[in-house]
Amino acid sequence: MAYSDFKLSELIKTFSLTLSETVDLFADVNEVECSENLAFNLKENIPLAVAIGTEKARSEMIIVPILLEMKRRLKHQISLFSGTDFNVDFDKGLNGICDFIISLSPEQLFVKAPVITLVEAKNDNIKSGLGQCVAEMIAAQLFNEREGNDIQLIYGVVTTGELWKFLKLEGKHVSIDLSNYPVGNANKILGILLSTIQDTKIDE
């Protein structure tokens, strides 16, 4: 079993989680204006990524530029990993490849705690990625605990590139934002991504 095998309903039972579904979970988060470079790249890349229609194209042309913008805004004090094995507990099925891992550490040669955000790319169905993303968030929580980093909040993102959905894990409680944020509002997406880093720092 691996992250991709989990269904959300199954996870709730297996790991004794509680779940809340909230509209506009991040409504109070301020937008952050994208750089001219990001705005230009998205304008050029989005039509091409959609035309190609593959998960890889969406990841490379839409998702990565936004995540790199976040990393630059934070002066590279976080690390960003793509397509990385994140094997935390094989017995619990918490193993497999994560599309993107963000750690609150500048170390870029290997994944170092605390892992704070997991981003899962899906070609066209956000709902199908919820179970996988939450499983990765649980793994990050366990990984951090084992490394002596008891971070209270773990964030998750499931995105097609065009639409972004945000999740939050605090203890045993999962919050899912019922709102999907379109990439046309990249300023809001960037604002939420940056706020997850700030929230994590505050709660350390």
PDB file of C-alpha atoms in Angstrom:
ATOM      1  CA  MET A   1       0.000   0.000   0.000  1.00  0.00           C
ATOM      2  CA  ALA A   2       1.130   3.558  -0.711  1.00  0.00           C
ATOM      3  CA  TYR A   3      -0.162   7.127  -0.484  1.00  0.00           C
ATOM      4  CA  SER A   4      -1.947   6.847  -3.810  1.00  0.00           C
ATOM      5  CA  ASP A   5      -3.977   3.857  -2.594  1.00  0.00           C
ATOM      6  CA  PHE A   6      -5.765   5.740   0.186  1.00  0.00           C
ATOM      7  CA  LYS A   7      -9.315   7.014  -0.017  1.00  0.00           C
ATOM      8  CA  LEU A   8     -10.304   9.890   2.247  1.00  0.00           C
ATOM      9  CA  SER A   9     -13.080   7.952   4.006  1.00  0.00           C
ATOM     10  CA  GLU A  10     -10.668   5.103   4.679  1.00  0.00           C
ATOM     11  CA  LEU A  11      -8.059   7.446   6.144  1.00  0.00           C
ATOM     12  CA  ILE A  12     -10.546   9.000   8.550  1.00  0.00           C
ATOM     13  CA  LYS A  13     -11.292   5.580  10.031  1.00  0.00           C
ATOM     14  CA  THR A  14      -7.788   4.115   9.926  1.00  0.00           C
ATOM     15  CA  PHE A  15      -6.087   7.066  11.614  1.00  0.00           C
ATOM     16  CA  SER A  16      -9.036   8.122  13.832  1.00  0.00           C
ATOM     17  CA  LEU A  17      -9.270  11.561  12.261  1.00  0.00           C
ATOM     18  CA  THR A  18     -12.029  14.137  12.455  1.00  0.00           C
ATOM     19  CA  LEU A  19     -12.975  16.134   9.381  1.00  0.00           C
ATOM     20  CA  SER A  20     -14.470  19.548   8.727  1.00  0.00           C
ATOM     21  CA  GLU A  21     -15.367  20.967   5.343  1.00  0.00           C
ATOM     22  CA  THR A  22     -15.357  24.751   5.306  1.00  0.00           C
ATOM     23  CA  VAL A  23     -16.090  27.289   2.600  1.00  0.00           C
ATOM     24  CA  ASP A  24     -13.413  29.979   2.311  1.00  0.00           C
ATOM     25  CA  LEU A  25     -11.135  28.517   4.980  1.00  0.00           C
ATOM     26  CA  PHE A  26      -8.496  31.030   3.898  1.00  0.00           C
ATOM     27  CA  ALA A  27     -10.823  33.972   3.271  1.00  0.00           C
ATOM     28  CA  ASP A  28      -8.887  36.218   5.668  1.00  0.00           C
ATOM     29  CA  VAL A  29      -5.571  35.645   3.897  1.00  0.00           C
ATOM     30  CA  ASN A  30      -4.396  38.663   1.941  1.00  0.00           C
ATOM     31  CA  GLU A  31      -3.454  38.397  -1.699  1.00  0.00           C
ATOM     32  CA  VAL A  32       0.209  38.800  -2.610  1.00  0.00           C
ATOM     33  CA  GLU A  33       0.869  40.335  -5.999  1.00  0.00           C
ATOM     34  CA  CYS A  34       2.779  38.057  -8.322  1.00  0.00           C
ATOM     35  CA  SER A  35       6.019  39.245  -9.833  1.00  0.00           C
ATOM     36  CA  GLU A  36       5.941  40.395 -13.434  1.00  0.00           C
ATOM     37  CA  ASN A  37       7.989  37.333 -14.307  1.00  0.00           C
ATOM     38  CA  LEU A  38       5.462  34.917 -12.808  1.00  0.00           C
ATOM     39  CA  ALA A  39       2.517  36.737 -14.356  1.00  0.00           C
ATOM     40  CA  PHE A  40       4.173  36.567 -17.780  1.00  0.00           C
ATOM     41  CA  ASN A  41       5.095  32.893 -17.416  1.00  0.00           C
ATOM     42  CA  LEU A  42       1.593  31.903 -16.374  1.00  0.00           C
ATOM     43  CA  LYS A  43       0.056  33.854 -19.253  1.00  0.00           C
ATOM     44  CA  GLU A  44       2.335  32.024 -21.679  1.00  0.00           C
ATOM     45  CA  ASN A  45       2.293  28.603 -20.019  1.00  0.00           C
ATOM     46  CA  ILE A  46      -1.313  27.978 -18.996  1.00  0.00           C
ATOM     47  CA  PRO A  47      -2.793  27.654 -22.516  1.00  0.00           C
ATOM     48  CA  LEU A  48       0.044  25.340 -23.551  1.00  0.00           C
ATOM     49  CA  ALA A  49      -0.234  23.165 -20.438  1.00  0.00           C
ATOM     50  CA  VAL A  50      -3.988  22.842 -20.895  1.00  0.00           C
ATOM     51  CA  ALA A  51      -3.567  21.994 -24.579  1.00  0.00           C
ATOM     52  CA  ILE A  52      -1.000  19.283 -23.813  1.00  0.00           C
ATOM     53  CA  GLY A  53      -3.359  17.986 -21.158  1.00  0.00           C
ATOM     54  CA  THR A  54      -0.967  15.908 -19.073  1.00  0.00           C
ATOM     55  CA  GLU A  55      -0.215  16.033 -15.359  1.00  0.00           C
ATOM     56  CA  LYS A  56       3.469  16.518 -16.151  1.00  0.00           C
ATOM     57  CA  ALA A  57       2.797  19.563 -18.320  1.00  0.00           C
ATOM     58  CA  ARG A  58       0.565  21.136 -15.680  1.00  0.00           C
ATOM     59  CA  SER A  59       3.175  20.496 -12.992  1.00  0.00           C
ATOM     60  CA  GLU A  60       6.092  21.921 -14.944  1.00  0.00           C
ATOM     61  CA  MET A  61       4.362  24.874 -16.569  1.00  0.00           C
ATOM     62  CA  ILE A  62       1.879  26.053 -13.925  1.00  0.00           C
ATOM     63  CA  ILE A  63       2.568  24.576 -10.491  1.00  0.00           C
ATOM     64  CA  VAL A  64       6.366  24.809 -10.391  1.00  0.00           C
ATOM     65  CA  PRO A  65       6.547  28.517 -11.344  1.00  0.00           C
ATOM     66  CA  ILE A  66       4.156  29.399  -8.502  1.00  0.00           C
ATOM     67  CA  LEU A  67       6.060  27.302  -5.953  1.00  0.00           C
ATOM     68  CA  LEU A  68       9.371  28.799  -7.069  1.00  0.00           C
ATOM     69  CA  GLU A  69       7.919  32.278  -6.690  1.00  0.00           C
ATOM     70  CA  MET A  70       7.017  31.389  -3.099  1.00  0.00           C
ATOM     71  CA  LYS A  71      10.547  30.094  -2.487  1.00  0.00           C
ATOM     72  CA  ARG A  72      12.068  33.302  -3.840  1.00  0.00           C
ATOM     73  CA  ARG A  73       9.735  35.456  -1.733  1.00  0.00           C
ATOM     74  CA  LEU A  74      10.986  33.587   1.336  1.00  0.00           C
ATOM     75  CA  LYS A  75      14.597  34.223   0.328  1.00  0.00           C
ATOM     76  CA  HIS A  76      15.186  30.495  -0.217  1.00  0.00           C
ATOM     77  CA  GLN A  77      14.809  29.709   3.489  1.00  0.00           C
ATOM     78  CA  ILE A  78      12.568  26.773   2.598  1.00  0.00           C
ATOM     79  CA  SER A  79      13.382  23.705   0.533  1.00  0.00           C
ATOM     80  CA  LEU A  80      11.284  22.410  -2.351  1.00  0.00           C
ATOM     81  CA  PHE A  81      11.377  18.815  -3.572  1.00  0.00           C
ATOM     82  CA  SER A  82       9.702  17.363  -6.651  1.00  0.00           C
ATOM     83  CA  GLY A  83       8.926  13.697  -7.344  1.00  0.00           C
ATOM     84  CA  THR A  84      10.671  12.586  -4.171  1.00  0.00           C
ATOM     85  CA  ASP A  85      10.330   9.299  -2.288  1.00  0.00           C
ATOM     86  CA  PHE A  86       8.892   9.993   1.158  1.00  0.00           C
ATOM     87  CA  ASN A  87       8.853   6.632   2.903  1.00  0.00           C
ATOM     88  CA  VAL A  88       7.848   7.165   6.521  1.00  0.00           C
ATOM     89  CA  ASP A  89       6.031   4.011   7.679  1.00  0.00           C
ATOM     90  CA  PHE A  90       5.571   1.040   5.344  1.00  0.00           C
ATOM     91  CA  ASP A  91       3.400  -0.843   7.844  1.00  0.00           C
ATOM     92  CA  LYS A  92       0.876   1.993   7.826  1.00  0.00           C
ATOM     93  CA  GLY A  93       1.069   2.507   4.069  1.00  0.00           C
ATOM     94  CA  LEU A  94       2.708   5.895   4.518  1.00  0.00           C
ATOM     95  CA  ASN A  95       5.164   5.521   1.700  1.00  0.00           C
ATOM     96  CA  GLY A  96       5.552   6.447  -1.935  1.00  0.00           C
ATOM     97  CA  ILE A  97       6.417   9.411  -4.111  1.00  0.00           C
ATOM     98  CA  CYS A  98       5.161  12.913  -3.330  1.00  0.00           C
ATOM     99  CA  ASP A  99       4.730  15.335  -6.204  1.00  0.00           C
ATOM    100  CA  PHE A 100       6.025  18.262  -4.154  1.00  0.00           C
ATOM    101  CA  ILE A 101       7.328  18.564  -0.604  1.00  0.00           C
ATOM    102  CA  ILE A 102       8.034  21.864   1.130  1.00  0.00           C
ATOM    103  CA  SER A 103      10.221  21.881   4.231  1.00  0.00           C
ATOM    104  CA  LEU A 104      10.930  24.710   6.626  1.00  0.00           C
ATOM    105  CA  SER A 105      14.647  24.183   6.123  1.00  0.00           C
ATOM    106  CA  PRO A 106      17.039  25.552   3.500  1.00  0.00           C
ATOM    107  CA  GLU A 107      18.656  22.089   3.157  1.00  0.00           C
ATOM    108  CA  GLN A 108      18.116  21.001  -0.447  1.00  0.00           C
ATOM    109  CA  LEU A 109      20.126  17.767  -0.727  1.00  0.00           C
ATOM    110  CA  PHE A 110      17.641  15.689   1.268  1.00  0.00           C
ATOM    111  CA  VAL A 111      14.269  16.079   2.959  1.00  0.00           C
ATOM    112  CA  LYS A 112      14.799  17.481   6.440  1.00  0.00           C
ATOM    113  CA  ALA A 113      12.216  18.141   9.137  1.00  0.00           C
ATOM    114  CA  PRO A 114      10.041  19.993   9.551  1.00  0.00           C
ATOM    115  CA  VAL A 115       8.017  19.130   6.449  1.00  0.00           C
ATOM    116  CA  ILE A 116       5.139  21.598   6.419  1.00  0.00           C
ATOM    117  CA  THR A 117       3.346  21.445   3.065  1.00  0.00           C
ATOM    118  CA  LEU A 118       2.561  18.654   0.600  1.00  0.00           C
ATOM    119  CA  VAL A 119       1.380  19.468  -2.921  1.00  0.00           C
ATOM    120  CA  GLU A 120      -0.308  16.805  -5.024  1.00  0.00           C
ATOM    121  CA  ALA A 121      -0.817  17.389  -8.747  1.00  0.00           C
ATOM    122  CA  LYS A 122      -3.804  15.892 -10.531  1.00  0.00           C
ATOM    123  CA  ASN A 123      -4.586  16.100 -14.207  1.00  0.00           C
ATOM    124  CA  ASP A 124      -8.294  16.851 -13.971  1.00  0.00           C
ATOM    125  CA  ASN A 125      -9.906  15.550 -10.769  1.00  0.00           C
ATOM    126  CA  ILE A 126      -9.097  17.309  -7.509  1.00  0.00           C
ATOM    127  CA  LYS A 127     -11.414  15.136  -5.425  1.00  0.00           C
ATOM    128  CA  SER A 128      -9.507  11.995  -6.406  1.00  0.00           C
ATOM    129  CA  GLY A 129      -6.343  13.422  -4.853  1.00  0.00           C
ATOM    130  CA  LEU A 130      -7.735  14.270  -1.416  1.00  0.00           C
ATOM    131  CA  GLY A 131      -7.037  10.882   0.172  1.00  0.00           C
ATOM    132  CA  GLN A 132      -3.515  10.775  -1.208  1.00  0.00           C
ATOM    133  CA  CYS A 133      -2.753  14.299  -0.031  1.00  0.00           C
ATOM    134  CA  VAL A 134      -4.079  13.715   3.496  1.00  0.00           C
ATOM    135  CA  ALA A 135      -2.054  10.489   3.727  1.00  0.00           C
ATOM    136  CA  GLU A 136       1.065  12.473   2.835  1.00  0.00           C
ATOM    137  CA  MET A 137       0.165  15.086   5.458  1.00  0.00           C
ATOM    138  CA  ILE A 138      -0.162  12.383   8.122  1.00  0.00           C
ATOM    139  CA  ALA A 139       3.218  11.015   7.065  1.00  0.00           C
ATOM    140  CA  ALA A 140       4.755  14.486   7.373  1.00  0.00           C
ATOM    141  CA  GLN A 141       3.327  14.829  10.864  1.00  0.00           C
ATOM    142  CA  LEU A 142       4.827  11.481  11.888  1.00  0.00           C
ATOM    143  CA  PHE A 143       8.139  12.280  10.184  1.00  0.00           C
ATOM    144  CA  ASN A 144       8.416  15.572  12.039  1.00  0.00           C
ATOM    145  CA  GLU A 145       7.610  13.953  15.387  1.00  0.00           C
ATOM    146  CA  ARG A 146      10.296  11.331  14.884  1.00  0.00           C
ATOM    147  CA  GLU A 147      12.800  14.050  14.037  1.00  0.00           C
ATOM    148  CA  GLY A 148      11.928  16.013  17.165  1.00  0.00           C
ATOM    149  CA  ASN A 149      10.003  18.756  15.334  1.00  0.00           C
ATOM    150  CA  ASP A 150       6.534  18.827  16.828  1.00  0.00           C
ATOM    151  CA  ILE A 151       5.000  21.173  14.260  1.00  0.00           C
ATOM    152  CA  GLN A 152       1.310  21.664  15.008  1.00  0.00           C
ATOM    153  CA  LEU A 153       0.109  22.484  11.493  1.00  0.00           C
ATOM    154  CA  ILE A 154       0.647  20.579   8.268  1.00  0.00           C
ATOM    155  CA  TYR A 155      -0.799  21.966   5.049  1.00  0.00           C
ATOM    156  CA  GLY A 156      -1.766  20.214   1.861  1.00  0.00           C
ATOM    157  CA  VAL A 157      -2.660  21.264  -1.658  1.00  0.00           C
ATOM    158  CA  VAL A 158      -4.389  19.313  -4.395  1.00  0.00           C
ATOM    159  CA  THR A 159      -4.209  21.091  -7.717  1.00  0.00           C
ATOM    160  CA  THR A 160      -4.776  20.620 -11.409  1.00  0.00           C
ATOM    161  CA  GLY A 161      -2.703  23.720 -12.018  1.00  0.00           C
ATOM    162  CA  GLU A 162      -5.857  25.527 -13.103  1.00  0.00           C
ATOM    163  CA  LEU A 163      -7.637  24.947  -9.772  1.00  0.00           C
ATOM    164  CA  TRP A 164      -6.091  24.812  -6.292  1.00  0.00           C
ATOM    165  CA  LYS A 165      -7.650  23.295  -3.157  1.00  0.00           C
ATOM    166  CA  PHE A 166      -6.070  23.756   0.269  1.00  0.00           C
ATOM    167  CA  LEU A 167      -6.163  21.464   3.304  1.00  0.00           C
ATOM    168  CA  LYS A 168      -4.932  21.699   6.881  1.00  0.00           C
ATOM    169  CA  LEU A 169      -4.036  19.009   9.433  1.00  0.00           C
ATOM    170  CA  GLU A 170      -3.848  19.963  13.094  1.00  0.00           C
ATOM    171  CA  GLY A 171      -3.385  17.048  15.458  1.00  0.00           C
ATOM    172  CA  LYS A 172      -6.058  14.561  14.439  1.00  0.00           C
ATOM    173  CA  HIS A 173      -8.295  17.099  12.721  1.00  0.00           C
ATOM    174  CA  VAL A 174      -8.378  17.656   8.966  1.00  0.00           C
ATOM    175  CA  SER A 175      -9.885  20.836   7.534  1.00  0.00           C
ATOM    176  CA  ILE A 176     -10.678  20.970   3.834  1.00  0.00           C
ATOM    177  CA  ASP A 177     -11.472  24.227   2.090  1.00  0.00           C
ATOM    178  CA  LEU A 178     -14.488  23.588  -0.118  1.00  0.00           C
ATOM    179  CA  SER A 179     -13.469  26.545  -2.271  1.00  0.00           C
ATOM    180  CA  ASN A 180     -11.309  25.903  -5.306  1.00  0.00           C
ATOM    181  CA  TYR A 181      -9.019  28.784  -6.185  1.00  0.00           C
ATOM    182  CA  PRO A 182      -8.510  29.362  -9.933  1.00  0.00           C
ATOM    183  CA  VAL A 183      -5.001  30.068 -11.164  1.00  0.00           C
ATOM    184  CA  GLY A 184      -6.397  33.242 -12.691  1.00  0.00           C
ATOM    185  CA  ASN A 185      -6.301  34.499  -9.102  1.00  0.00           C
ATOM    186  CA  ALA A 186      -2.658  33.547  -8.626  1.00  0.00           C
ATOM    187  CA  ASN A 187      -2.251  36.437  -6.179  1.00  0.00           C
ATOM    188  CA  LYS A 188      -4.614  34.707  -3.742  1.00  0.00           C
ATOM    189  CA  ILE A 189      -2.933  31.333  -4.254  1.00  0.00           C
ATOM    190  CA  LEU A 190       0.474  32.863  -3.590  1.00  0.00           C
ATOM    191  CA  GLY A 191      -0.894  34.637  -0.530  1.00  0.00           C
ATOM    192  CA  ILE A 192      -2.247  31.390   0.910  1.00  0.00           C
ATOM    193  CA  LEU A 193       0.985  29.518   0.228  1.00  0.00           C
ATOM    194  CA  LEU A 194       3.031  32.197   1.965  1.00  0.00           C
ATOM    195  CA  SER A 195       0.581  32.321   4.885  1.00  0.00           C
ATOM    196  CA  THR A 196       1.031  28.595   5.521  1.00  0.00           C
ATOM    197  CA  ILE A 197       4.728  29.203   6.109  1.00  0.00           C
ATOM    198  CA  GLN A 198       4.022  32.115   8.434  1.00  0.00           C
ATOM    199  CA  ASP A 199       1.395  30.125  10.369  1.00  0.00           C
ATOM    200  CA  THR A 200       3.829  27.270  10.843  1.00  0.00           C
ATOM    201  CA  LYS A 201       6.558  29.588  12.114  1.00  0.00           C
ATOM    202  CA  ILE A 202       4.157  31.163  14.589  1.00  0.00           C
ATOM    203  CA  ASP A 203       3.076  27.790  15.923  1.00  0.00           C
ATOM    204  CA  GLU A 204       6.594  26.415  16.378  1.00  0.00           C
TER     205      GLU A 204
END
